[in-house]
Amino acid sequence: MKNVTRDNIKNLLIPLPPLAEQKAIVEKVDYLMKIIDQLEEQIKHRKQLAEDLMQTVLREAFE
């Protein structure tokens, strides 16, 4: 952008929450990331179960 210079950005004040609040945010994000990891593992496991079940059904149908 024409009106935004490097000096404008360097001198820009960005407010940050207090350190205690920053730490609380990090803890919450870490907690949520663990939940996401667990859910991803459950999805992988359930996909494998579905594939195994389909193979079993097909095997039974053609025997």
Tab-separated table of N, CA, C and O in Angstrom:
chain	number	residue	atom	x	y	z
A	1	MET	N	0.838	-1.177	0.000
A	1	MET	CA	0.000	0.000	0.000
A	1	MET	C	0.885	1.243	0.000
A	1	MET	O	1.896	1.294	0.710
A	2	LYS	N	0.475	2.203	-0.729
A	2	LYS	CA	1.285	3.409	-0.879
A	2	LYS	C	1.429	4.191	0.424
A	2	LYS	O	2.479	4.746	0.703
A	3	ASN	N	0.375	4.263	1.211
A	3	ASN	CA	0.384	5.112	2.401
A	3	ASN	C	1.035	4.456	3.622
A	3	ASN	O	1.208	5.092	4.643
A	4	VAL	N	1.378	3.193	3.527
A	4	VAL	CA	1.973	2.492	4.668
A	4	VAL	C	3.456	2.292	4.393
A	4	VAL	O	3.840	1.589	3.467
A	5	THR	N	4.254	2.899	5.248
A	5	THR	CA	5.703	2.780	5.088
A	5	THR	C	6.250	1.837	6.148
A	5	THR	O	5.570	1.483	7.120
A	6	ARG	N	7.492	1.481	5.966
A	6	ARG	CA	8.158	0.623	6.946
A	6	ARG	C	8.194	1.311	8.315
A	6	ARG	O	7.989	0.680	9.347
A	7	ASP	N	8.448	2.615	8.316
A	7	ASP	CA	8.487	3.364	9.584
A	7	ASP	C	7.121	3.364	10.263
A	7	ASP	O	7.035	3.278	11.489
A	8	ASN	N	6.043	3.467	9.474
A	8	ASN	CA	4.698	3.396	10.059
A	8	ASN	C	4.511	2.081	10.815
A	8	ASN	O	3.989	2.057	11.923
A	9	ILE	N	4.948	1.024	10.213
A	9	ILE	CA	4.767	-0.296	10.823
A	9	ILE	C	5.694	-0.464	12.019
A	9	ILE	O	5.293	-0.987	13.061
A	10	LYS	N	6.956	-0.016	11.897
A	10	LYS	CA	7.909	-0.141	13.003
A	10	LYS	C	7.445	0.640	14.231
A	10	LYS	O	7.682	0.220	15.362
A	11	ASN	N	6.787	1.755	14.032
A	11	ASN	CA	6.350	2.598	15.146
A	11	ASN	C	4.938	2.275	15.633
A	11	ASN	O	4.432	2.935	16.541
A	12	LEU	N	4.338	1.284	15.054
A	12	LEU	CA	2.982	0.914	15.420
A	12	LEU	C	2.978	0.257	16.806
A	12	LEU	O	3.739	-0.681	17.064
A	13	LEU	N	2.156	0.756	17.691
A	13	LEU	CA	2.026	0.169	19.026
A	13	LEU	C	0.951	-0.906	18.989
A	13	LEU	O	-0.177	-0.666	18.554
A	14	ILE	N	1.326	-2.081	19.424
A	14	ILE	CA	0.385	-3.201	19.443
A	14	ILE	C	0.139	-3.573	20.899
A	14	ILE	O	1.051	-4.040	21.593
A	15	PRO	N	-1.069	-3.368	21.386
A	15	PRO	CA	-1.350	-3.698	22.791
A	15	PRO	C	-1.359	-5.208	23.006
A	15	PRO	O	-1.873	-5.963	22.178
A	16	LEU	N	-0.765	-5.633	24.093
A	16	LEU	CA	-0.739	-7.045	24.472
A	16	LEU	C	-1.450	-7.209	25.805
A	16	LEU	O	-1.380	-6.326	26.664
A	17	PRO	N	-2.108	-8.350	25.993
A	17	PRO	CA	-2.738	-8.586	27.288
A	17	PRO	C	-1.664	-8.794	28.354
A	17	PRO	O	-0.506	-9.096	28.037
A	18	PRO	N	-2.031	-8.672	29.612
A	18	PRO	CA	-1.066	-8.918	30.689
A	18	PRO	C	-0.478	-10.328	30.581
A	18	PRO	O	-1.103	-11.231	30.018
A	19	LEU	N	0.702	-10.510	31.146
A	19	LEU	CA	1.409	-11.783	31.051
A	19	LEU	C	0.567	-12.941	31.579
A	19	LEU	O	0.541	-14.020	30.974
A	20	ALA	N	-0.133	-12.732	32.679
A	20	ALA	CA	-0.966	-13.800	33.245
A	20	ALA	C	-2.044	-14.226	32.246
A	20	ALA	O	-2.318	-15.423	32.081
A	21	GLU	N	-2.624	-13.272	31.567
A	21	GLU	CA	-3.652	-13.593	30.575
A	21	GLU	C	-3.038	-14.297	29.362
A	21	GLU	O	-3.625	-15.225	28.806
A	22	GLN	N	-1.843	-13.877	28.961
A	22	GLN	CA	-1.149	-14.545	27.858
A	22	GLN	C	-0.904	-16.010	28.206
A	22	GLN	O	-1.112	-16.906	27.376
A	23	LYS	N	-0.451	-16.252	29.443
A	23	LYS	CA	-0.198	-17.631	29.879
A	23	LYS	C	-1.492	-18.438	29.900
A	23	LYS	O	-1.499	-19.620	29.512
A	24	ALA	N	-2.581	-17.834	30.345
A	24	ALA	CA	-3.872	-18.522	30.366
A	24	ALA	C	-4.315	-18.871	28.945
A	24	ALA	O	-4.849	-19.964	28.704
A	25	ILE	N	-4.082	-17.977	28.010
A	25	ILE	CA	-4.428	-18.235	26.609
A	25	ILE	C	-3.617	-19.409	26.071
A	25	ILE	O	-4.154	-20.308	25.417
A	26	VAL	N	-2.327	-19.419	26.363
A	26	VAL	CA	-1.457	-20.500	25.905
A	26	VAL	C	-1.915	-21.831	26.503
A	26	VAL	O	-1.988	-22.848	25.797
A	27	GLU	N	-2.246	-21.841	27.789
A	27	GLU	CA	-2.728	-23.075	28.425
A	27	GLU	C	-4.000	-23.582	27.747
A	27	GLU	O	-4.140	-24.774	27.494
A	28	LYS	N	-4.917	-22.683	27.457
A	28	LYS	CA	-6.182	-23.055	26.821
A	28	LYS	C	-5.928	-23.607	25.425
A	28	LYS	O	-6.512	-24.626	25.034
A	29	VAL	N	-5.056	-22.952	24.666
A	29	VAL	CA	-4.741	-23.422	23.314
A	29	VAL	C	-4.084	-24.799	23.373
A	29	VAL	O	-4.424	-25.696	22.589
A	30	ASP	N	-3.142	-24.991	24.307
A	30	ASP	CA	-2.506	-26.299	24.461
A	30	ASP	C	-3.539	-27.372	24.790
A	30	ASP	O	-3.508	-28.477	24.227
A	31	TYR	N	-4.463	-27.066	25.688
A	31	TYR	CA	-5.526	-27.996	26.067
A	31	TYR	C	-6.382	-28.356	24.849
A	31	TYR	O	-6.652	-29.532	24.588
A	32	LEU	N	-6.762	-27.350	24.087
A	32	LEU	CA	-7.596	-27.595	22.913
A	32	LEU	C	-6.844	-28.381	21.842
A	32	LEU	O	-7.425	-29.232	21.157
A	33	MET	N	-5.550	-28.124	21.698
A	33	MET	CA	-4.750	-28.881	20.732
A	33	MET	C	-4.673	-30.359	21.118
A	33	MET	O	-4.717	-31.236	20.249
A	34	LYS	N	-4.586	-30.645	22.413
A	34	LYS	CA	-4.583	-32.045	22.867
A	34	LYS	C	-5.903	-32.717	22.523
A	34	LYS	O	-5.931	-33.866	22.082
A	35	ILE	N	-6.994	-31.999	22.709
A	35	ILE	CA	-8.305	-32.549	22.363
A	35	ILE	C	-8.382	-32.815	20.858
A	35	ILE	O	-8.878	-33.865	20.427
A	36	ILE	N	-7.878	-31.892	20.063
A	36	ILE	CA	-7.872	-32.080	18.607
A	36	ILE	C	-7.064	-33.311	18.229
A	36	ILE	O	-7.490	-34.120	17.396
A	37	ASP	N	-5.902	-33.482	18.857
A	37	ASP	CA	-5.072	-34.663	18.586
A	37	ASP	C	-5.829	-35.944	18.931
A	37	ASP	O	-5.793	-36.920	18.172
A	38	GLN	N	-6.517	-35.950	20.069
A	38	GLN	CA	-7.291	-37.121	20.469
A	38	GLN	C	-8.412	-37.405	19.473
A	38	GLN	O	-8.654	-38.565	19.101
A	39	LEU	N	-9.079	-36.374	19.023
A	39	LEU	CA	-10.163	-36.550	18.056
A	39	LEU	C	-9.638	-37.070	16.717
A	39	LEU	O	-10.264	-37.929	16.087
A	40	GLU	N	-8.484	-36.583	16.302
A	40	GLU	CA	-7.886	-37.080	15.063
A	40	GLU	C	-7.560	-38.566	15.176
A	40	GLU	O	-7.779	-39.333	14.236
A	41	GLU	N	-7.042	-38.976	16.323
A	41	GLU	CA	-6.749	-40.394	16.545
A	41	GLU	C	-8.027	-41.223	16.525
A	41	GLU	O	-8.054	-42.322	15.961
A	42	GLN	N	-9.093	-40.723	17.133
A	42	GLN	CA	-10.370	-41.430	17.111
A	42	GLN	C	-10.889	-41.576	15.686
A	42	GLN	O	-11.404	-42.640	15.310
A	43	ILE	N	-10.749	-40.533	14.894
A	43	ILE	CA	-11.201	-40.590	13.501
A	43	ILE	C	-10.419	-41.657	12.742
A	43	ILE	O	-11.005	-42.473	12.010
A	44	LYS	N	-9.102	-41.666	12.897
A	44	LYS	CA	-8.276	-42.676	12.220
A	44	LYS	C	-8.707	-44.080	12.639
A	44	LYS	O	-8.855	-44.978	11.802
A	45	HIS	N	-8.888	-44.263	13.942
A	45	HIS	CA	-9.267	-45.580	14.469
A	45	HIS	C	-10.624	-46.002	13.916
A	45	HIS	O	-10.804	-47.145	13.477
A	46	ARG	N	-11.581	-45.098	13.909
A	46	ARG	CA	-12.928	-45.438	13.441
A	46	ARG	C	-12.955	-45.671	11.932
A	46	ARG	O	-13.719	-46.506	11.454
A	47	LYS	N	-12.122	-44.964	11.184
A	47	LYS	CA	-12.024	-45.240	9.747
A	47	LYS	C	-11.506	-46.654	9.518
A	47	LYS	O	-12.000	-47.378	8.655
A	48	GLN	N	-10.510	-47.035	10.308
A	48	GLN	CA	-9.958	-48.380	10.182
A	48	GLN	C	-11.013	-49.420	10.554
A	48	GLN	O	-11.149	-50.443	9.880
A	49	LEU	N	-11.777	-49.156	11.615
A	49	LEU	CA	-12.846	-50.086	11.989
A	49	LEU	C	-13.876	-50.205	10.874
A	49	LEU	O	-14.357	-51.312	10.585
A	50	ALA	N	-14.234	-49.086	10.247
A	50	ALA	CA	-15.204	-49.107	9.150
A	50	ALA	C	-14.665	-49.912	7.966
A	50	ALA	O	-15.403	-50.697	7.357
A	51	GLU	N	-13.393	-49.735	7.647
A	51	GLU	CA	-12.787	-50.500	6.553
A	51	GLU	C	-12.771	-51.989	6.877
A	51	GLU	O	-13.096	-52.819	6.019
A	52	ASP	N	-12.401	-52.319	8.103
A	52	ASP	CA	-12.393	-53.725	8.525
A	52	ASP	C	-13.790	-54.320	8.452
A	52	ASP	O	-13.972	-55.456	7.995
A	53	LEU	N	-14.780	-53.559	8.884
A	53	LEU	CA	-16.156	-54.037	8.843
A	53	LEU	C	-16.599	-54.260	7.402
A	53	LEU	O	-17.235	-55.283	7.089
A	54	MET	N	-16.259	-53.341	6.509
A	54	MET	CA	-16.634	-53.494	5.104
A	54	MET	C	-15.996	-54.743	4.511
A	54	MET	O	-16.652	-55.504	3.786
A	55	GLN	N	-14.741	-54.969	4.835
A	55	GLN	CA	-14.067	-56.173	4.335
A	55	GLN	C	-14.742	-57.434	4.861
A	55	GLN	O	-14.920	-58.409	4.111
A	56	THR	N	-15.129	-57.417	6.099
A	56	THR	CA	-15.818	-58.567	6.696
A	56	THR	C	-17.163	-58.806	6.020
A	56	THR	O	-17.516	-59.943	5.684
A	57	VAL	N	-17.907	-57.726	5.799
A	57	VAL	CA	-19.213	-57.845	5.140
A	57	VAL	C	-19.050	-58.404	3.732
A	57	VAL	O	-19.788	-59.300	3.302
A	58	LEU	N	-18.084	-57.884	2.989
A	58	LEU	CA	-17.859	-58.378	1.626
A	58	LEU	C	-17.421	-59.844	1.627
A	58	LEU	O	-17.887	-60.631	0.789
A	59	ARG	N	-16.565	-60.193	2.549
A	59	ARG	CA	-16.101	-61.581	2.639
A	59	ARG	C	-17.270	-62.506	2.926
A	59	ARG	O	-17.430	-63.566	2.297
A	60	GLU	N	-18.115	-62.118	3.865
A	60	GLU	CA	-19.298	-62.919	4.231
A	60	GLU	C	-20.266	-63.014	3.043
A	60	GLU	O	-20.861	-64.072	2.815
A	61	ALA	N	-20.422	-61.921	2.292
A	61	ALA	CA	-21.367	-61.920	1.173
A	61	ALA	C	-20.936	-62.837	0.052
A	61	ALA	O	-21.764	-63.439	-0.627
A	62	PHE	N	-19.621	-62.990	-0.152
A	62	PHE	CA	-19.144	-63.789	-1.266
A	62	PHE	C	-18.742	-65.206	-0.878
A	62	PHE	O	-18.247	-65.959	-1.706
A	63	GLU	N	-18.961	-65.583	0.361
A	63	GLU	CA	-18.646	-66.970	0.767
A	63	GLU	C	-19.844	-67.856	0.646
A	63	GLU	O	-20.954	-67.534	0.598
